[in-house]
Amino acid sequence: MSNSPRFPPGQSMRSSRYAPPSQSSDPSHSPTLPAPSPVTIPRWPPPPPRPSTQDGPQRPQQSPPPQAITPLTQQEMTERAIELSERYGAQAESLQKQLEEKNSELDQAKQEKEKCEDKVKELEEALEESHEKTRKLQSLMPGWDDKDGKVIRHGSNIW
């Protein structure tokens, strides 16, 4: 006797596990499920009443409706200007000082730039003078071709 399970002929373990057992080929003997019972869905009770604003959390206040803009009188504008200058005066003074410092730094940078540009022009002029002197000296050297700036061979000597 072997340890493997016995299956009816023509069935394997897989087919016997998932397939319904074959009792008869008569459709009247096919297995049927019981008729489903009607399902009733419970109705939730209505939500409890909301607490009044005195008992519960406070709701944000609604802003009042916009009012028509009326022009200010000269007196009101003066008072408003004084109020704003008192409120923002110290901040404005601080910003004015910072602006003056930055302007001073900018002026210094501009002066430095001009000095550097002047120095570059001087160096370019000095370099051009140096090139001219070099050309004059080379023109005095024997065997120098002034047109091309090349040394001309004279025998075995190369200048």
Tab-separated table of C-alpha atoms in Angstrom:
chain	number	residue	atom	x	y	z
A	1	MET	CA	0.000	0.000	0.000
A	2	SER	CA	1.442	3.362	-1.010
A	3	ASN	CA	1.343	6.623	0.949
A	4	SER	CA	-0.155	8.613	-1.956
A	5	PRO	CA	-3.874	9.400	-1.666
A	6	ARG	CA	-6.248	7.528	-3.853
A	7	PHE	CA	-8.381	9.447	-6.336
A	8	PRO	CA	-11.172	8.096	-8.499
A	9	PRO	CA	-10.025	7.156	-11.979
A	10	GLY	CA	-9.613	10.127	-14.310
A	11	GLN	CA	-9.186	12.642	-11.472
A	12	SER	CA	-6.065	14.150	-10.090
A	13	MET	CA	-5.528	15.868	-6.786
A	14	ARG	CA	-6.119	19.275	-8.404
A	15	SER	CA	-9.315	18.338	-10.173
A	16	SER	CA	-10.662	16.582	-7.094
A	17	ARG	CA	-9.936	19.558	-4.906
A	18	TYR	CA	-11.602	22.248	-7.058
A	19	ALA	CA	-14.180	20.401	-9.073
A	20	PRO	CA	-17.492	19.426	-7.459
A	21	PRO	CA	-17.888	15.694	-7.076
A	22	SER	CA	-19.588	14.153	-10.077
A	23	GLN	CA	-22.605	12.265	-8.812
A	24	SER	CA	-24.752	12.109	-11.863
A	25	SER	CA	-25.098	13.681	-15.270
A	26	ASP	CA	-28.772	14.426	-14.580
A	27	PRO	CA	-29.275	18.236	-14.200
A	28	SER	CA	-32.065	17.711	-11.651
A	29	HIS	CA	-29.482	16.336	-9.240
A	30	SER	CA	-27.075	19.261	-9.657
A	31	PRO	CA	-26.190	21.015	-6.411
A	32	THR	CA	-28.185	24.182	-5.766
A	33	LEU	CA	-27.574	27.027	-3.402
A	34	PRO	CA	-30.244	28.024	-0.931
A	35	ALA	CA	-32.294	31.067	-1.971
A	36	PRO	CA	-30.826	34.298	-0.656
A	37	SER	CA	-32.621	35.870	2.236
A	38	PRO	CA	-33.655	39.514	1.879
A	39	VAL	CA	-31.083	41.842	3.326
A	40	THR	CA	-32.207	44.712	5.485
A	41	ILE	CA	-30.017	47.781	5.725
A	42	PRO	CA	-30.176	49.398	9.148
A	43	ARG	CA	-31.042	53.061	9.088
A	44	TRP	CA	-28.804	55.251	11.160
A	45	PRO	CA	-30.496	57.603	13.583
A	46	PRO	CA	-30.385	61.241	12.574
A	47	PRO	CA	-27.307	63.151	13.769
A	48	PRO	CA	-27.550	64.790	17.159
A	49	PRO	CA	-28.426	68.477	17.135
A	50	ARG	CA	-25.484	70.857	16.902
A	51	PRO	CA	-24.490	72.613	20.088
A	52	SER	CA	-25.277	76.271	20.244
A	53	THR	CA	-22.456	78.776	19.827
A	54	GLN	CA	-22.524	79.367	23.574
A	55	ASP	CA	-21.793	75.718	24.376
A	56	GLY	CA	-19.619	74.626	21.467
A	57	PRO	CA	-16.563	75.931	19.696
A	58	GLN	CA	-16.616	79.461	18.412
A	59	ARG	CA	-17.018	79.965	14.699
A	60	PRO	CA	-14.916	82.569	12.927
A	61	GLN	CA	-16.481	85.969	12.832
A	62	GLN	CA	-17.685	87.121	9.463
A	63	SER	CA	-16.227	90.366	8.265
A	64	PRO	CA	-18.675	93.236	8.054
A	65	PRO	CA	-19.922	94.131	4.613
A	66	PRO	CA	-17.596	96.486	2.718
A	67	GLN	CA	-18.270	100.122	3.246
A	68	ALA	CA	-18.193	102.793	0.617
A	69	ILE	CA	-14.836	104.585	0.408
A	70	THR	CA	-15.132	108.160	1.459
A	71	PRO	CA	-12.404	110.695	0.790
A	72	LEU	CA	-10.427	111.860	3.809
A	73	THR	CA	-10.438	115.430	4.873
A	74	GLN	CA	-7.168	117.356	5.089
A	75	GLN	CA	-7.211	117.015	8.874
A	76	GLU	CA	-7.745	113.235	8.681
A	77	MET	CA	-4.928	112.857	6.154
A	78	THR	CA	-2.586	114.854	8.404
A	79	GLU	CA	-3.487	112.720	11.414
A	80	ARG	CA	-3.018	109.557	9.381
A	81	ALA	CA	0.397	110.763	8.130
A	82	ILE	CA	1.527	111.494	11.679
A	83	GLU	CA	0.321	108.087	12.834
A	84	LEU	CA	2.145	106.318	10.007
A	85	SER	CA	5.341	108.301	10.517
A	86	GLU	CA	5.325	107.366	14.192
A	87	ARG	CA	4.672	103.729	13.371
A	88	TYR	CA	7.167	103.355	10.516
A	89	GLY	CA	9.539	106.265	11.158
A	90	ALA	CA	12.293	104.239	12.848
A	91	GLN	CA	12.133	101.585	10.130
A	92	ALA	CA	12.276	104.248	7.420
A	93	GLU	CA	15.312	105.878	9.047
A	94	SER	CA	17.076	102.511	9.239
A	95	LEU	CA	16.334	101.812	5.588
A	96	GLN	CA	17.515	105.305	4.627
A	97	LYS	CA	20.848	104.695	6.394
A	98	GLN	CA	21.251	101.356	4.634
A	99	LEU	CA	20.488	103.011	1.305
A	100	GLU	CA	23.094	105.723	1.922
A	101	GLU	CA	25.700	103.077	2.859
A	102	LYS	CA	24.983	101.069	-0.282
A	103	ASN	CA	25.150	104.204	-2.437
A	104	SER	CA	28.504	105.063	-0.857
A	105	GLU	CA	29.783	101.550	-1.586
A	106	LEU	CA	28.525	101.840	-5.158
A	107	ASP	CA	30.318	105.178	-5.633
A	108	GLN	CA	33.545	103.669	-4.293
A	109	ALA	CA	33.187	100.695	-6.634
A	110	LYS	CA	32.641	103.031	-9.595
A	111	GLN	CA	35.784	104.988	-8.691
A	112	GLU	CA	37.766	101.744	-8.397
A	113	LYS	CA	36.452	100.634	-11.783
A	114	GLU	CA	37.521	103.945	-13.375
A	115	LYS	CA	40.988	103.612	-11.812
A	116	CYS	CA	41.298	100.078	-13.159
A	117	GLU	CA	40.171	101.150	-16.636
A	118	ASP	CA	42.728	103.985	-16.598
A	119	LYS	CA	45.435	101.544	-15.514
A	120	VAL	CA	44.472	99.140	-18.326
A	121	LYS	CA	44.731	101.977	-20.871
A	122	GLU	CA	48.164	102.934	-19.526
A	123	LEU	CA	49.366	99.329	-19.738
A	124	GLU	CA	48.022	98.934	-23.270
A	125	GLU	CA	49.850	102.129	-24.334
A	126	ALA	CA	53.058	100.944	-22.653
A	127	LEU	CA	52.754	97.587	-24.410
A	128	GLU	CA	52.276	99.280	-27.782
A	129	GLU	CA	55.349	101.476	-27.117
A	130	SER	CA	57.322	98.359	-26.227
A	131	HIS	CA	56.278	96.704	-29.490
A	132	GLU	CA	57.337	99.797	-31.460
A	133	LYS	CA	60.746	99.863	-29.751
A	134	THR	CA	61.166	96.148	-30.391
A	135	ARG	CA	60.386	96.633	-34.098
A	136	LYS	CA	62.880	99.531	-34.332
A	137	LEU	CA	65.599	97.461	-32.690
A	138	GLN	CA	64.866	94.489	-34.921
A	139	SER	CA	64.997	96.708	-38.012
A	140	LEU	CA	68.547	97.676	-37.033
A	141	MET	CA	69.608	94.035	-36.800
A	142	PRO	CA	71.293	92.635	-39.923
A	143	GLY	CA	69.206	90.062	-41.764
A	144	TRP	CA	65.857	91.202	-40.415
A	145	ASP	CA	63.100	91.589	-42.969
A	146	ASP	CA	61.058	94.577	-41.861
A	147	LYS	CA	58.065	93.710	-44.027
A	148	ASP	CA	57.223	90.271	-42.635
A	149	GLY	CA	59.006	90.528	-39.299
A	150	LYS	CA	61.005	87.390	-40.121
A	151	VAL	CA	64.691	86.656	-40.022
A	152	ILE	CA	66.330	86.331	-43.436
A	153	ARG	CA	69.038	83.681	-43.831
A	154	HIS	CA	72.478	84.893	-44.748
A	155	GLY	CA	74.536	81.861	-45.256
A	156	SER	CA	74.565	79.716	-42.149
A	157	ASN	CA	73.681	82.547	-39.755
A	158	ILE	CA	70.112	82.918	-38.585
A	159	TRP	CA	69.163	85.932	-36.573
